[in-house]
Amino acid sequence: MARRSGYWIGFFLVLGALGAAPLVLPEFWRRFVTEILIWGLLAMSSDILIGYTGVVSFGHSAFFGLGMYGAAFGLLRFRPNLWLALAFGLLAAATVAAFVAYFSTRLRDIYFSICTLVFSQIFYVIIFTWTEVTGGENGLVFRQPPLSVPGWQRAFTPATLHWFVLSIVTLTYLALRQVTRSPFGMVLQAIRENESRTMAIGYDVKRYKIVAVMLSGLCAGLAGILYAVQNRFVAPNFVFFDVSGEVVIFNVLGGMGTLVGPVLGAAVFFLLREGLSRYFTEYYLIPVGMIFMLTVIFLPQGLLGFLRRQLNQ
Amino acid sequence: MSADAFPSDRGALVRTEGLTMRFGGLAALNDVSLSVERGGVHAIIGPNGAGKSTFFNCLTGVLKPTAGRIVVNGEDVAGLPPHAISRKSIARSYQVTNLLRGATVLENVRVAAQSRHHPWRLHRHYRAYHQVIDQALAVIDAVGLRGKEEDLASNLSHGEQRTLEIAIALATEPMLLCLDEPTAGMSAAETRQTVELIRRIAGDLTVLIVEHDMDVVMGLARTVTVLHYGELLAAGSPAEIQADPRVLEVYLKT
């Protein structure tokens, strides 16, 4: 019981701090925190696969990108409505996730990863070359939709956008947390521990993986929509595979199988990039890479796993 | 009981007809037809490479047999995937310990029991399903792992891990329990305990056991089937098998 109340105290402290951030932080850092939340959501979605199901997706940029482009499509072709953008983005991400899930879950281990990578690159090429719809290399630019409920609407300010993003990320986190502890989530973790055993006790592993990939892809798409709304543009380089690679790095840095760990990983990664690129300019990836390797060697459970162990002692 | 309604099928829980498994030119199983009666322990023995494990793997869906039928309760299950076989109430343990190593003993058994309830629920906490947990605890109790529920499977002794193997299989409420060398690598004392355990659970269900240890087999089994180079060599009671000159010849040679 003590552990449980400790968890909720921590939860509300972090939530409070993130909620207060736009009121106290200067403009640059305010934007920075909002962006970390969005990338954190993307990393969290990937954790469902890496941390809980034990399969590594190298194709999360596709889900993220399709969420983005779906939202942009809805905003440009129909109306600048936030909920319409959400609906279009989620539909696009879900379609792609279903497609990728169907094929990739036939494969195991590294072959699964390669399959997701290949599919994300296919979608990258489609988006890059289908200029009439996607704007090709230049991407698409659009106006930010206002925050609206039926009968009321107001243009986003940096603060309200931050709170909007924060509430969506928090709700998604709570939902995913519930899923990971549901009977379904326990099956995913059984698959991670031992796939053949899980099959032998009566679980159709492939179907569970398909649902896991779709769930993960949907949340990644949500992150893409938020990014599009925040930045008012979409571009093909967000669908490129280095985004997928960064997502895996966020997970390893922060701690896989914890949901919040990957958000922390994203925060640390962006802070490192911010801090180091001042001294190393475009070579900042060299020290970042070294820090990453040191984490893998000395903190194999990631930063959150490390912190948890320190707190438990 | 349905078994009484069809006296012709009475007794036979599993029947294989011409079961054949080829790997390239090699026939690991060649035209094996045998039947396993309902109730009690039935053993499959044979020297290394006789096709015992291949037979198990065909029966539990790991391998798709090249030819032949596997009839369980009057239904051909040959070629079904492992999860579908499990749903036909056939459970197995593995020769090489095959557990959810990073999970607790309770979780290993609970997730197996859960497969018979509502695994597709996404919104409620798994602990809210008390029935599944109670069932798992009952199985843990029955196999004698009580007090180890919260231990990680990887921290158990070898003998305990083998027992957990059996517990996981039992938690899926099988009619037929297939044990692949359940006493492999066990000490004499652990072997005795496992034999006792198998004897106890065999009262309620049918156990099919692959075993090297002749003492274990002869003390436990109601019927013994001998495989040799993928073919059925002999079948009968333990006494008949022990007196069979062909069996003696095969076992003396190796």
Coordinates of C-alpha atoms in Angstrom, one line a residue:
Chain A
M1 CA 0.0 0.0 0.0
A2 CA 2.8 2.4 0.9
R3 CA 4.3 1.8 -2.6
R4 CA 1.0 2.5 -4.3
S5 CA 0.4 5.8 -2.5
G6 CA 4.1 6.7 -3.1
Y7 CA 3.5 6.2 -6.8
W8 CA 0.5 8.5 -6.9
I9 CA 2.3 11.2 -4.9
G10 CA 5.1 11.0 -7.5
F11 CA 2.6 11.0 -10.3
F12 CA 0.8 14.2 -9.1
L13 CA 4.1 15.9 -8.3
V14 CA 5.4 15.4 -11.8
L15 CA 2.1 16.2 -13.3
G16 CA 1.9 19.4 -11.2
A17 CA 5.4 20.4 -12.3
L18 CA 4.7 19.8 -15.9
G19 CA 1.4 21.7 -15.6
A20 CA 3.1 24.7 -14.0
A21 CA 6.0 24.7 -16.6
P22 CA 4.4 27.1 -19.1
L23 CA 3.7 29.6 -16.3
V24 CA 7.2 29.8 -15.0
L25 CA 9.5 28.9 -18.0
P26 CA 10.7 31.4 -20.6
E27 CA 9.4 31.0 -24.2
F28 CA 12.1 28.8 -25.5
W29 CA 12.0 26.2 -22.7
R30 CA 8.2 26.2 -22.7
R31 CA 8.2 25.0 -26.3
F32 CA 11.0 22.6 -25.4
V33 CA 9.0 20.9 -22.7
T34 CA 5.9 20.6 -24.9
E35 CA 8.0 19.0 -27.6
I36 CA 9.6 16.6 -25.1
L37 CA 6.1 15.5 -24.1
I38 CA 5.2 14.8 -27.7
W39 CA 8.4 12.8 -28.4
G40 CA 7.9 11.1 -25.0
L41 CA 4.5 9.9 -26.1
L42 CA 6.0 8.5 -29.3
A43 CA 8.7 6.7 -27.2
M44 CA 6.1 5.5 -24.8
S45 CA 4.0 4.0 -27.6
S46 CA 7.1 2.1 -28.8
D47 CA 7.7 0.8 -25.2
I48 CA 4.5 -1.4 -25.6
L49 CA 6.5 -3.4 -28.2
I50 CA 10.1 -3.1 -27.0
G51 CA 9.5 -3.2 -23.2
Y52 CA 6.3 -5.3 -22.9
T53 CA 6.1 -7.6 -25.9
G54 CA 9.8 -8.0 -26.4
V55 CA 9.9 -7.1 -30.1
V56 CA 11.8 -4.0 -31.4
S57 CA 10.1 -1.8 -33.9
F58 CA 12.3 0.2 -36.2
G59 CA 9.3 1.5 -38.0
H60 CA 7.7 3.9 -35.5
S61 CA 8.5 6.8 -37.8
A62 CA 5.9 5.5 -40.2
F63 CA 3.1 5.6 -37.6
F64 CA 4.3 8.9 -36.3
G65 CA 4.5 10.3 -39.8
L66 CA 1.1 8.9 -41.0
G67 CA -0.5 10.5 -37.9
M68 CA 1.1 13.8 -38.9
Y69 CA 0.2 13.6 -42.6
G70 CA -3.3 12.4 -41.8
A71 CA -3.9 15.4 -39.5
A72 CA -2.4 17.7 -42.2
F73 CA -4.7 16.2 -44.8
G74 CA -7.8 16.7 -42.7
L75 CA -6.8 20.3 -41.9
L76 CA -6.0 21.3 -45.4
R77 CA -8.7 19.5 -47.4
F78 CA -11.6 19.8 -45.0
R79 CA -11.8 22.2 -42.1
P80 CA -9.2 23.6 -39.6
N81 CA -10.7 21.7 -36.8
L82 CA -8.6 20.1 -34.1
W83 CA -10.9 17.0 -33.6
L84 CA -11.1 16.4 -37.3
A85 CA -7.3 16.5 -37.5
L86 CA -7.2 13.9 -34.6
A87 CA -9.7 11.7 -36.4
F88 CA -7.9 11.8 -39.7
G89 CA -4.5 11.3 -38.1
L90 CA -5.6 8.3 -36.0
L91 CA -7.3 6.8 -39.0
A92 CA -4.2 7.1 -41.1
A93 CA -2.0 5.7 -38.4
A94 CA -4.4 2.8 -37.6
T95 CA -4.5 1.8 -41.3
V96 CA -0.8 1.8 -41.6
A97 CA -0.4 0.0 -38.3
A98 CA -2.8 -2.7 -39.4
F99 CA -0.9 -3.2 -42.6
V100 CA 2.5 -3.3 -40.9
A101 CA 1.2 -5.5 -38.1
Y102 CA -0.3 -8.1 -40.4
F103 CA 3.0 -8.7 -42.2
S104 CA 5.6 -8.0 -39.5
T105 CA 4.1 -10.3 -36.9
R106 CA 4.7 -13.3 -39.1
L107 CA 8.3 -12.8 -38.3
R108 CA 10.3 -13.0 -35.1
D109 CA 13.2 -11.1 -33.5
I110 CA 15.4 -9.2 -35.8
Y111 CA 13.3 -10.2 -38.8
F112 CA 10.4 -8.4 -37.2
S113 CA 12.5 -5.3 -36.7
I114 CA 13.8 -5.4 -40.3
C115 CA 10.2 -5.8 -41.6
T116 CA 9.0 -2.7 -39.7
L117 CA 12.0 -0.8 -40.9
V118 CA 11.4 -1.7 -44.5
F119 CA 7.7 -0.8 -44.3
S120 CA 8.5 2.6 -42.7
Q121 CA 11.0 3.3 -45.6
I122 CA 8.3 2.3 -48.1
F123 CA 6.0 4.9 -46.6
Y124 CA 8.8 7.4 -46.6
V125 CA 9.4 7.0 -50.3
I126 CA 5.6 7.2 -51.0
I127 CA 5.3 10.4 -49.0
F128 CA 8.5 11.8 -50.5
T129 CA 7.4 11.2 -54.1
W130 CA 3.7 11.7 -54.0
T131 CA 4.0 15.4 -54.3
E132 CA 0.4 16.3 -55.2
V133 CA -0.9 15.0 -51.9
T134 CA 2.0 15.2 -49.5
G135 CA 3.9 18.2 -50.8
G136 CA 6.9 15.9 -51.5
E137 CA 10.2 17.1 -50.2
N138 CA 8.8 20.4 -49.0
G139 CA 6.0 18.9 -46.9
L140 CA 2.9 20.8 -46.1
V141 CA 2.2 24.0 -44.2
F142 CA -1.1 24.8 -42.6
R143 CA -2.7 27.0 -40.0
Q144 CA -3.0 25.9 -36.5
P145 CA -6.5 24.7 -35.7
P146 CA -8.1 26.4 -32.6
L147 CA -8.8 24.6 -29.4
S148 CA -12.5 24.0 -29.7
V149 CA -15.5 22.3 -28.1
P150 CA -18.9 22.6 -29.7
G151 CA -20.1 26.1 -29.1
W152 CA -16.7 27.4 -27.9
Q153 CA -13.4 28.0 -29.5
R154 CA -10.2 29.8 -28.8
A155 CA -6.8 30.0 -30.6
F156 CA -4.1 28.1 -28.9
T157 CA -1.6 30.0 -26.8
P158 CA 1.7 28.3 -26.0
A159 CA 0.3 27.6 -22.5
T160 CA -3.0 26.1 -23.6
L161 CA -1.3 24.1 -26.3
H162 CA 1.1 22.8 -23.6
W163 CA -1.8 21.8 -21.3
F164 CA -3.7 20.2 -24.2
V165 CA -0.6 18.1 -25.1
L166 CA 0.0 17.3 -21.4
S167 CA -3.6 16.1 -20.9
I168 CA -3.5 13.9 -24.0
V169 CA -0.1 12.4 -23.0
T170 CA -1.3 11.8 -19.4
L171 CA -4.5 10.2 -20.5
T172 CA -2.7 8.0 -23.0
Y173 CA -0.2 7.1 -20.3
L174 CA -2.9 6.1 -17.8
A175 CA -4.7 4.1 -20.5
L176 CA -1.5 2.3 -21.5
R177 CA -0.6 1.6 -17.9
Q178 CA -4.0 0.0 -17.4
V179 CA -3.5 -2.1 -20.5
T180 CA -0.1 -3.3 -19.5
R181 CA -1.5 -4.6 -16.2
S182 CA -4.6 -6.1 -17.8
P183 CA -4.9 -9.8 -18.6
F184 CA -4.0 -8.9 -22.2
G185 CA -0.9 -7.0 -21.0
M186 CA 0.2 -10.0 -19.0
V187 CA 0.0 -12.1 -22.1
L188 CA 2.3 -9.6 -23.9
Q189 CA 4.8 -9.9 -21.1
A190 CA 4.6 -13.7 -21.2
I191 CA 5.4 -13.4 -24.9
R192 CA 8.4 -11.3 -24.1
E193 CA 9.6 -13.8 -21.5
N194 CA 9.0 -16.9 -23.7
E195 CA 7.2 -16.9 -26.9
S196 CA 7.0 -20.7 -27.5
R197 CA 5.8 -21.3 -24.0
T198 CA 3.1 -18.7 -24.4
M199 CA 1.9 -20.5 -27.5
A200 CA 2.0 -23.8 -25.8
I201 CA -0.3 -22.7 -23.0
G202 CA -3.0 -21.7 -25.5
Y203 CA -2.3 -18.2 -26.7
D204 CA -2.4 -17.3 -30.3
V205 CA 0.8 -15.2 -30.1
K206 CA 0.4 -13.7 -33.6
R207 CA -3.0 -12.2 -32.8
Y208 CA -1.7 -10.7 -29.6
K209 CA 1.3 -9.2 -31.4
I210 CA -1.0 -7.7 -34.1
V211 CA -3.1 -6.0 -31.5
A212 CA 0.1 -4.8 -29.7
V213 CA 1.5 -3.3 -32.9
M214 CA -1.8 -1.6 -33.7
L215 CA -2.1 -0.2 -30.2
S216 CA 1.5 1.0 -30.3
G217 CA 1.0 2.5 -33.8
L218 CA -2.1 4.3 -32.8
C219 CA -0.4 6.0 -29.9
A220 CA 2.6 6.9 -32.1
G221 CA 0.1 8.4 -34.6
L222 CA -1.4 10.5 -31.8
A223 CA 2.1 11.9 -31.1
G224 CA 2.4 12.7 -34.8
I225 CA -0.8 14.6 -34.8
L226 CA 0.2 16.6 -31.7
Y227 CA 3.5 17.4 -33.4
A228 CA 1.8 18.6 -36.5
V229 CA -0.6 20.8 -34.5
Q230 CA 2.2 22.3 -32.5
N231 CA 4.5 23.0 -35.5
R232 CA 1.9 23.8 -38.2
F233 CA 3.9 21.8 -40.8
V234 CA 4.7 18.3 -41.7
A235 CA 7.8 17.1 -43.6
P236 CA 9.0 13.7 -45.0
N237 CA 12.1 13.6 -42.8
F238 CA 9.9 12.8 -39.8
V239 CA 9.0 9.6 -41.6
F240 CA 12.6 8.7 -42.2
F241 CA 14.1 5.8 -40.2
D242 CA 16.4 7.9 -38.1
V243 CA 13.3 9.0 -36.2
S244 CA 12.6 5.3 -35.4
G245 CA 16.2 4.9 -34.3
E246 CA 15.9 7.8 -31.9
V247 CA 12.7 6.3 -30.5
V248 CA 14.6 3.1 -29.7
I249 CA 17.4 5.2 -28.1
F250 CA 14.8 7.0 -25.9
N251 CA 13.6 3.7 -24.7
V252 CA 17.0 2.3 -23.9
L253 CA 18.2 5.5 -22.2
G254 CA 15.1 5.9 -20.0
G255 CA 14.3 2.3 -19.2
M256 CA 12.3 -0.1 -21.2
G257 CA 9.1 -1.6 -19.9
T258 CA 8.2 1.3 -17.6
L259 CA 6.2 3.6 -19.9
V260 CA 7.5 6.7 -18.2
G261 CA 11.1 5.7 -18.7
P262 CA 11.0 6.4 -22.4
V263 CA 9.6 9.9 -21.7
L264 CA 12.5 10.5 -19.4
G265 CA 14.8 9.1 -22.1
A266 CA 13.4 11.6 -24.6
A267 CA 13.9 14.5 -22.1
V268 CA 17.5 13.5 -21.4
F269 CA 18.3 13.0 -25.1
F270 CA 16.9 16.5 -26.0
L271 CA 18.6 18.2 -23.1
L272 CA 21.9 16.5 -24.1
R273 CA 21.4 17.6 -27.7
E274 CA 20.6 21.1 -26.6
G275 CA 23.6 21.3 -24.2
L276 CA 26.2 19.5 -26.3
S277 CA 25.4 21.1 -29.6
R278 CA 26.5 24.4 -28.1
Y279 CA 30.0 23.1 -27.8
F280 CA 30.2 20.4 -30.4
T281 CA 27.8 22.0 -33.0
E282 CA 26.8 19.4 -35.6
Y283 CA 29.2 16.8 -34.0
Y284 CA 27.0 16.6 -30.9
L285 CA 26.0 13.1 -31.8
I286 CA 29.5 11.8 -31.0
P287 CA 29.3 12.6 -27.2
V288 CA 25.6 11.6 -27.2
G289 CA 26.5 8.3 -28.7
M290 CA 29.2 7.8 -26.1
I291 CA 26.8 8.6 -23.3
F292 CA 24.3 6.2 -24.9
M293 CA 26.9 3.4 -24.9
L294 CA 27.9 4.1 -21.3
T295 CA 24.2 3.9 -20.3
V296 CA 23.8 0.5 -22.0
I297 CA 26.9 -0.8 -20.2
F298 CA 26.5 0.6 -16.8
L299 CA 22.7 1.2 -16.5
P300 CA 21.2 -1.6 -18.6
Q301 CA 17.8 -0.9 -16.9
G302 CA 18.0 2.6 -18.2
L303 CA 17.9 5.8 -16.1
L304 CA 14.5 5.0 -14.5
G305 CA 15.5 1.5 -13.6
F306 CA 18.6 3.0 -12.0
L307 CA 16.7 5.6 -10.1
R308 CA 14.1 3.1 -8.9
R309 CA 16.7 0.9 -7.5
Q310 CA 18.3 3.8 -5.7
L311 CA 15.0 4.8 -4.2
N312 CA 14.1 1.3 -3.1
Q313 CA 17.3 1.0 -1.2
Chain B
M1 CA -20.0 -39.7 -19.9
S2 CA -19.7 -39.5 -23.7
A3 CA -17.1 -42.3 -23.5
D4 CA -19.9 -44.6 -22.4
A5 CA -22.2 -43.5 -25.1
F6 CA -19.7 -44.7 -27.7
P7 CA -18.4 -48.0 -26.5
S8 CA -16.3 -48.5 -29.6
D9 CA -14.3 -45.4 -28.8
R10 CA -14.2 -46.1 -25.1
G11 CA -10.7 -45.9 -23.6
A12 CA -8.8 -44.3 -26.6
L13 CA -8.1 -40.7 -25.8
V14 CA -5.5 -40.2 -28.5
R15 CA -5.0 -42.4 -31.5
T16 CA -2.4 -41.8 -34.2
E17 CA -2.8 -43.4 -37.6
G18 CA 0.2 -43.7 -39.9
L19 CA 1.9 -40.8 -38.3
T20 CA 5.0 -39.9 -40.4
M21 CA 7.4 -37.0 -40.0
R22 CA 10.2 -36.6 -42.6
F23 CA 13.1 -34.2 -42.4
G24 CA 14.4 -34.2 -45.9
G25 CA 15.2 -37.9 -46.6
L26 CA 15.2 -38.9 -43.0
A27 CA 12.0 -40.3 -41.5
A28 CA 12.1 -39.3 -37.8
L29 CA 8.7 -41.0 -37.5
N30 CA 7.6 -43.7 -39.9
D31 CA 4.0 -44.8 -40.0
V32 CA 3.5 -44.9 -36.3
S33 CA 0.0 -46.0 -35.3
L34 CA -0.7 -46.2 -31.6
S35 CA -3.4 -45.4 -29.2
V36 CA -3.4 -44.0 -25.7
E37 CA -6.1 -45.1 -23.4
R38 CA -8.0 -42.7 -21.1
G39 CA -6.6 -42.5 -17.6
G40 CA -3.3 -43.5 -16.0
V41 CA 0.3 -43.0 -17.2
H42 CA 1.4 -44.2 -20.6
A43 CA 5.1 -44.2 -21.5
I44 CA 6.9 -43.9 -24.8
I45 CA 10.4 -45.2 -24.5
G46 CA 13.2 -45.8 -27.0
P47 CA 16.9 -45.2 -27.4
N48 CA 18.2 -41.8 -28.5
G49 CA 17.0 -40.8 -31.9
A50 CA 14.0 -43.1 -31.8
G51 CA 11.6 -40.3 -32.5
K52 CA 10.1 -39.8 -29.1
S53 CA 10.5 -36.1 -29.0
T54 CA 9.4 -35.8 -32.6
F55 CA 6.3 -37.7 -31.7
F56 CA 5.7 -35.2 -28.9
N57 CA 6.3 -32.2 -31.1
C58 CA 3.8 -33.5 -33.7
L59 CA 1.3 -34.2 -31.0
T60 CA 1.6 -30.7 -29.5
G61 CA 1.7 -28.8 -32.8
V62 CA 5.3 -27.7 -32.8
L63 CA 5.9 -29.8 -35.9
K64 CA 3.4 -30.4 -38.7
P65 CA 3.5 -34.1 -39.5
T66 CA 4.3 -35.1 -43.1
A67 CA 1.5 -37.6 -43.2
G68 CA -1.0 -39.4 -40.9
R69 CA -3.7 -38.5 -38.5
I70 CA -3.7 -37.6 -34.8
V71 CA -7.2 -38.2 -33.4
V72 CA -8.1 -36.7 -30.1
N73 CA -11.6 -37.3 -28.8
G74 CA -12.6 -38.3 -32.3
E75 CA -11.2 -35.2 -33.9
D76 CA -8.1 -35.0 -36.2
V77 CA -5.8 -32.4 -34.7
A78 CA -2.7 -33.1 -36.8
G79 CA -1.1 -29.9 -38.1
L80 CA -2.9 -27.5 -35.8
P81 CA -0.7 -24.8 -34.3
P82 CA 0.4 -25.2 -30.6
H83 CA -2.1 -22.7 -29.2
A84 CA -5.0 -24.6 -30.9
I85 CA -3.7 -27.9 -29.6
S86 CA -3.6 -26.4 -26.1
R87 CA -7.3 -25.5 -26.5
K88 CA -8.0 -29.2 -27.3
S89 CA -7.0 -29.9 -23.7
I90 CA -3.5 -31.2 -24.5
A91 CA -0.7 -29.7 -22.4
R92 CA 3.0 -30.4 -22.4
S93 CA 6.1 -29.9 -20.5
Y94 CA 9.5 -29.5 -22.1
Q95 CA 12.6 -31.6 -22.0
V96 CA 14.7 -28.5 -21.7
T97 CA 13.1 -26.3 -19.0
N98 CA 11.0 -23.7 -20.8
L99 CA 9.6 -21.1 -18.4
L100 CA 8.8 -17.4 -18.2
R101 CA 12.2 -16.9 -16.5
G102 CA 11.8 -13.3 -15.5
A103 CA 8.3 -13.9 -14.0
T104 CA 7.3 -15.2 -10.6
V105 CA 6.2 -18.7 -10.0
L106 CA 2.7 -17.5 -9.5
E107 CA 2.7 -15.5 -12.7
N108 CA 4.0 -18.5 -14.7
V109 CA 1.0 -20.6 -13.5
R110 CA -1.5 -17.7 -13.5
V111 CA -1.0 -16.7 -17.1
A112 CA -1.4 -20.4 -18.1
A113 CA -4.7 -20.6 -16.1
Q114 CA -5.8 -17.2 -17.6
S115 CA -5.7 -18.7 -21.1
R116 CA -8.9 -20.6 -20.1
H117 CA -10.7 -17.5 -18.9
H118 CA -10.6 -14.0 -20.4
P119 CA -7.2 -13.2 -21.8
W120 CA -8.6 -10.4 -24.1
R121 CA -9.6 -8.0 -21.4
L122 CA -7.7 -4.8 -21.8
H123 CA -9.1 -2.5 -19.2
R124 CA -9.2 -4.2 -15.8
H125 CA -6.3 -5.0 -13.6
Y126 CA -5.3 -8.7 -14.0
R127 CA -5.5 -9.1 -10.2
A128 CA -9.2 -8.3 -10.3
Y129 CA -9.8 -11.8 -11.7
H130 CA -9.6 -13.7 -8.4
Q131 CA -10.8 -16.9 -9.9
V132 CA -7.7 -17.2 -12.1
I133 CA -5.4 -16.5 -9.2
D134 CA -7.1 -18.9 -6.9
Q135 CA -6.9 -21.6 -9.5
A136 CA -3.2 -20.9 -10.0
L137 CA -2.6 -21.1 -6.3
A138 CA -4.4 -24.4 -6.1
V139 CA -2.2 -25.8 -8.7
I140 CA 0.9 -24.5 -7.0
D141 CA -0.3 -26.1 -3.8
A142 CA -1.0 -29.4 -5.6
V143 CA 2.5 -29.7 -7.0
G144 CA 4.2 -28.7 -3.7
L145 CA 5.6 -25.3 -4.7
R146 CA 3.7 -23.5 -2.0
G147 CA 5.7 -20.7 -0.4
K148 CA 7.6 -20.1 -3.6
E149 CA 4.8 -18.2 -5.3
E150 CA 6.7 -14.9 -5.3
D151 CA 10.1 -16.3 -6.3
L152 CA 11.3 -15.7 -9.8
A153 CA 11.2 -18.8 -12.0
S154 CA 14.9 -18.3 -12.8
N155 CA 15.8 -18.4 -9.1
L156 CA 14.3 -21.8 -8.5
S157 CA 16.4 -25.0 -8.2
H158 CA 16.5 -27.2 -11.2
G159 CA 14.1 -29.7 -9.6
E160 CA 11.7 -26.9 -8.7
Q161 CA 11.8 -25.6 -12.3
R162 CA 10.9 -29.0 -13.6
T163 CA 8.0 -29.1 -11.1
L164 CA 6.9 -25.6 -12.3
E165 CA 6.9 -27.0 -15.8
I166 CA 4.3 -29.5 -14.7
A167 CA 2.3 -26.9 -12.8
I168 CA 2.1 -24.6 -15.9
A169 CA 0.8 -27.5 -17.9
L170 CA -1.7 -28.5 -15.3
A171 CA -3.0 -24.9 -15.0
T172 CA -4.4 -25.2 -18.5
E173 CA -6.8 -27.9 -17.3
P174 CA -5.7 -30.6 -19.7
M175 CA -7.3 -34.0 -20.4
L176 CA -3.9 -35.2 -21.7
L177 CA -0.7 -34.1 -20.1
C178 CA 2.5 -34.8 -22.1
L179 CA 5.7 -34.8 -20.1
D180 CA 9.0 -34.8 -22.0
E181 CA 11.5 -36.5 -19.7
P182 CA 10.2 -34.9 -16.5
T183 CA 13.0 -36.3 -14.4
A184 CA 15.9 -35.3 -16.6
G185 CA 18.8 -34.0 -14.6
M186 CA 17.2 -34.6 -11.3
S187 CA 18.7 -36.0 -8.2
A188 CA 17.4 -39.4 -6.9
A189 CA 15.3 -37.7 -4.2
E190 CA 13.8 -35.2 -6.7
T191 CA 13.1 -38.0 -9.1
R192 CA 11.2 -39.9 -6.4
Q193 CA 9.2 -36.8 -5.6
T194 CA 8.4 -36.2 -9.2
V195 CA 7.3 -39.8 -9.7
E196 CA 5.0 -39.4 -6.7
L197 CA 3.6 -36.2 -8.2
I198 CA 2.9 -37.8 -11.5
R199 CA 1.3 -40.8 -9.9
R200 CA -1.0 -38.4 -7.9
I201 CA -2.1 -36.3 -10.8
A202 CA -2.6 -39.2 -13.1
G203 CA -5.7 -40.1 -11.1
D204 CA -7.6 -37.3 -12.7
L205 CA -6.1 -37.2 -16.2
T206 CA -4.2 -39.1 -18.8
V207 CA -0.4 -38.7 -18.7
L208 CA 1.8 -39.5 -21.7
I209 CA 5.4 -39.5 -20.7
V210 CA 8.6 -39.8 -22.6
E211 CA 11.4 -41.1 -20.4
H212 CA 14.8 -42.5 -20.4
D213 CA 14.9 -43.7 -16.9
M214 CA 13.6 -47.3 -17.1
D215 CA 12.9 -47.5 -13.3
V216 CA 10.7 -44.5 -13.5
V217 CA 8.7 -45.9 -16.5
M218 CA 8.3 -49.4 -15.2
G219 CA 7.1 -48.1 -11.8
L220 CA 4.6 -45.6 -13.2
A221 CA 3.2 -46.7 -16.5
R222 CA 0.1 -48.7 -17.3
T223 CA 1.2 -49.2 -20.9
V224 CA 4.6 -48.8 -22.6
T225 CA 5.2 -48.1 -26.2
V226 CA 8.7 -48.6 -27.7
L227 CA 9.9 -46.6 -30.6
H228 CA 13.0 -47.5 -32.5
Y229 CA 14.4 -45.5 -35.5
G230 CA 11.0 -43.8 -35.9
E231 CA 9.0 -47.0 -36.0
L232 CA 6.8 -48.7 -33.5
L233 CA 8.7 -51.6 -32.1
A234 CA 6.4 -52.9 -29.4
A235 CA 3.5 -51.9 -27.2
G236 CA 2.1 -53.5 -24.0
S237 CA 2.2 -53.6 -20.3
P238 CA 5.5 -52.9 -18.5
A239 CA 5.9 -56.6 -17.8
E240 CA 5.3 -57.6 -21.4
I241 CA 7.8 -55.0 -22.6
Q242 CA 10.5 -56.1 -20.2
A243 CA 10.1 -59.6 -21.5
D244 CA 10.0 -58.7 -25.2
P245 CA 13.2 -60.0 -26.8
R246 CA 13.2 -57.3 -29.5
V247 CA 13.1 -54.6 -26.9
L248 CA 15.9 -56.2 -25.0
E249 CA 18.0 -56.4 -28.1
V250 CA 17.5 -52.7 -28.9
Y251 CA 18.3 -51.6 -25.4
L252 CA 21.3 -53.9 -25.0
K253 CA 22.8 -52.7 -28.3
T254 CA 22.8 -49.1 -27.3

